[in-house]
Amino acid sequence: MLRFLATRAAVLLPTLLVIITLSFFLMRVAPGGPFDADAQLEPEILENLRAAYDLDRPLVEQYGIYLSRLARGDLGPSISNKDYTVSELIAIGLPVSLELGLTALLIATLLGLPLGIVAAAHQNRWLDHTIGTLAMAGIAVPSLITAPLLTLVFGVMLKVLPVAGWGDGAWENKILPLTALALPQLAVIARLSRGAFLDVRRQNFIRAARARGLPEWRVVLVHALPPTLVPLVSYLAPAVAGVMTGSIVIEQIFGLPGVGRYFVQGALSRDYPLVMGVVIVYATAVLLMNLLADLAYAALDPRIRRGLLAGATT
Amino acid sequence: MLLRSPSRVRLAARALLAAVVLSVAAPAGWAVTLNRGIGNDPDSLDPHKAIGTSSSILIYDLFEGLVTVDARGQIAPGAASEWKVDATQKVYTFTLRPNLKWSDGRPLTAADFEYSFRRLMLPETAARYASFLYPIRNARAVNTGKAPVESLGVKAVDARTLRVELETPAPQLTELLTSVGAVAVPRQAIEAHGREWTRPGKIVSNGAYALAEVSPQTFIKARKNPHFHAASDVAIDEVVYFPVEDEGTSFKRYQAGELQVAVKVPTDKIEAVRRQYAGQLRSSPGLGTTMLMLNHKRKPFDDPRVRRALALAIDRGVLTDRILRGTAQPAYTVVPGSVSRYERPIPAYAAAPMPARQAEARKLLAEAGYGDGKPFRFTMQYFTEAKTRTLAVAMVSMWRAVGVQCELVNKDLGSVISSVRAGNYEVSLYAWFSSFDDPSTFLDILTTKARGSLSGYSNPAFDQAFAAGNGLASSDERSAALARAEALAMADVPVIPLFTGINQRLVSSKVQGWVDNPRGANLTRYLSVRG
């Protein structure tokens, strides 16, 4: 197990370096530069600006400068948010995205999983159909629609919650974005867990458990639940990485200070250091979450655990 | 349930009591606050680094230059109470108000302005707006590292006197000095804190307000600066600026009363907004022109007949009224109608009926060798922004009516601008904005440049007329001469002006003192909030 972990961890850094290198050069190949959106820029001013951000040096030298700074934990200055470094922007935005994303996902799992299991337990009956229809609606309606709708109803018409803004993290400001973020996740999780639970129920070890005369709650909670979680974990791992790094739509509509906006803002304004910064954060999150998912599989399903151990020792 | 209800009643009663107490207490000791929506999160609070309107809203409230604007957006004395120009029209002497102070209480002298202009021009500052003040002697040389900063034509003669020397007469100098780049910046804070000097607790400023709190992407709070020279006239104690990028969110926050000023109003809901908020929707044409850039280096755009035909075929009214729903006005000149004291040389065809214009366009195209057998084909690039696709498609169909086939290419704004700069386009949607109420910043795009102008247009007669007119000392004569120069250029149809956007803002009826102006400058110090 430890060896498995060590091999996986050892691949992390080189993978990250490949991602950094590819992003660095791909971004420079894309047409346009960080000062291009400014139609009136005089050539003299452009030269000063390029020099200020080392953009006047050869590309390979810029890459070297970037890597040596990165090794010291410095992500460089942001070109579009001039008063802050990329590290500062991420340090301010990431906690907001983390808090919102993880809370939303937690709510979605805590509600979605029981809903899915209830639906599976009542397979093809009205309760199953109702949950199924609602879940489909939850998946089909994007947050681009639900978010403005929520603000319209609760913010403008009923005036019970703020339309937008973070308000220094006051709970009123979090309700609507959390709802908009959690709804589609909840729907997916409910559908996934229904399917997984139905699958598991047909397995021999469940029949065996029933045959041993175990009470139904024990069969469901102790024997059926853990393997039901396996496909859920496969979904949740990248989903966690996704919600952690923010949702551009939710952040825009609710005016939240998360990091999601920096993906789009950085890319559109060709703010190279900012894009690199968010790419590194996102890539690290995805890699770590996948590693965690692998560990979770092993914990949840003895069959996978044995497979991993066999793979690691051969 | 029964057990909990009494406590709920008690809770409600307590809340009610609190509300009554608060509402009674409010007028007595509470500060007057303005919740002001701004567009994007400001890119910087450093006046030498900031670009864009949302930063300028803040910088105008926090800092002040020698010259500022009044409540109507007109030039007014700022830190300088008066100024004189010598007979050569090249030396300006500014006299600062007595006892000026920074927000930290330190005295502000002419030496602070000397420092500020020098910092603006130093190449390492990489100030975006430095080029606006190139008329100052040696400014361009200093800014390009070709001359020492001490040679800059800005000198503090004594504590209250600043002398500004120019390369050539520039009657628009006071206009240029309203730029955010021309404000005083605090040497003490910049030298003490370096790049972090704009943070709360470190920043020092000389405007009506002082920065109190910043929460990036969320809000920025500023409080009245007691050391400001006109502090007794400032009615609002505290301003909270809310960056709101999304138009829909901006409008909803305004509807919910979270914002008292909203700068973003959704164009697609404009009719409803006009109905619902009749007295609160403020519209004023901006200082900008959206146009089609034509690449004169590519055939057949070097042929004036072709350019003229394309210009004739576009019905500006359809673009501004039907697509932009009255949020823009037609433009036939590069200088927008919002520039004051300027008589635009509007071409005669502007008033002609469309069928006549289309017939004329077909005739010109036939003369240029195009017709049914050989249709004129080209590509037009446009940028992804609200309504631009609809506008582009509308123009394609207008051209189709005169037998021209246009293919559309969609790019992001940065790519459109960079390909225009590189001369790598045929026709491009383009927009030109200015923060100055002066024709020269617009006409400049038509001049022949050493490195090549954006369109490749070059007319020595226009260049000469522009340069001669621009240097005239009398403001009226200068305007007339510049208008004649523009008429000269527009006869060649170097570019195709389309429209000038009308800025839409929502201002609560509680906010008083708001005067619409093309500059879009509404300094908080001139506003008040009715209880």
Coordinates of N, CA and C in Angstrom, one line a residue, chain B residues 288-293 316 324 328-329 331 333-334 336 383 388 391 395 429-433 442 496-501:
Chain B
G288 N -16.5 58.1 -27.6 CA -16.0 57.0 -28.3 C -16.7 56.8 -29.6
T289 N -16.1 56.2 -30.6 CA -16.7 55.9 -31.9 C -16.4 54.4 -32.2
T290 N -17.4 53.7 -32.6 CA -17.3 52.4 -33.1 C -17.3 52.5 -34.6
M291 N -16.3 51.9 -35.2 CA -16.1 52.0 -36.7 C -15.6 50.8 -37.3
L292 N -15.6 50.8 -38.6 CA -15.0 49.7 -39.4 C -13.7 50.2 -39.9
M293 N -12.6 49.5 -39.5 CA -11.3 49.8 -40.0 C -11.1 49.1 -41.3
R316 N -27.0 53.3 -40.7 CA -26.6 53.4 -39.2 C -27.8 53.3 -38.3
L324 N -29.3 48.1 -31.3 CA -28.8 48.7 -30.0 C -29.9 49.4 -29.3
A328 N -27.2 53.8 -28.7 CA -26.1 54.4 -29.5 C -26.7 55.4 -30.5
Q329 N -25.9 56.3 -30.9 CA -26.4 57.2 -32.0 C -25.5 57.1 -33.2
A331 N -23.0 57.5 -36.3 CA -21.8 58.3 -36.4 C -21.4 58.3 -37.9
T333 N -18.6 60.5 -38.6 CA -17.3 61.1 -38.5 C -16.5 60.4 -37.4
V334 N -15.2 60.5 -37.4 CA -14.4 59.8 -36.4 C -14.6 60.5 -35.0
P336 N -16.6 61.9 -32.2 CA -18.0 61.7 -31.8 C -18.7 63.0 -31.5
F383 N -15.3 41.3 -32.8 CA -14.9 40.8 -31.5 C -16.2 40.3 -30.7
T388 N -22.3 42.5 -30.8 CA -21.5 42.7 -32.0 C -21.8 41.7 -33.1
L391 N -24.8 43.0 -34.9 CA -24.4 44.1 -35.7 C -23.7 43.7 -37.0
M395 N -24.8 44.1 -40.9 CA -24.0 44.8 -42.0 C -23.8 43.9 -43.2
L429 N -14.1 45.3 -37.3 CA -14.9 46.1 -36.3 C -13.9 46.7 -35.3
Y430 N -14.0 48.0 -35.0 CA -13.0 48.6 -34.1 C -13.7 49.7 -33.3
A431 N -13.2 49.9 -32.1 CA -13.8 51.0 -31.3 C -12.6 51.9 -30.8
W432 N -12.9 53.1 -30.7 CA -11.9 54.1 -30.2 C -12.5 54.9 -29.2
F433 N -11.9 54.9 -28.0 CA -12.5 55.7 -26.9 C -11.4 56.7 -26.4
F442 N -9.0 61.6 -31.3 CA -9.7 60.8 -32.3 C -9.1 60.9 -33.7
I496 N -14.9 53.6 -41.7 CA -16.3 53.8 -41.7 C -16.9 54.0 -40.3
P497 N -17.1 55.2 -39.9 CA -17.7 55.4 -38.5 C -19.1 54.8 -38.5
L498 N -19.5 54.1 -37.4 CA -20.8 53.5 -37.3 C -21.7 54.2 -36.3
F499 N -21.2 54.2 -35.1 CA -22.0 54.8 -34.0 C -21.2 55.2 -32.8
T500 N -21.8 56.0 -31.9 CA -21.3 56.4 -30.7 C -22.2 55.8 -29.6
G501 N -21.6 55.1 -28.7 CA -22.4 54.4 -27.6 C -22.9 55.5 -26.7

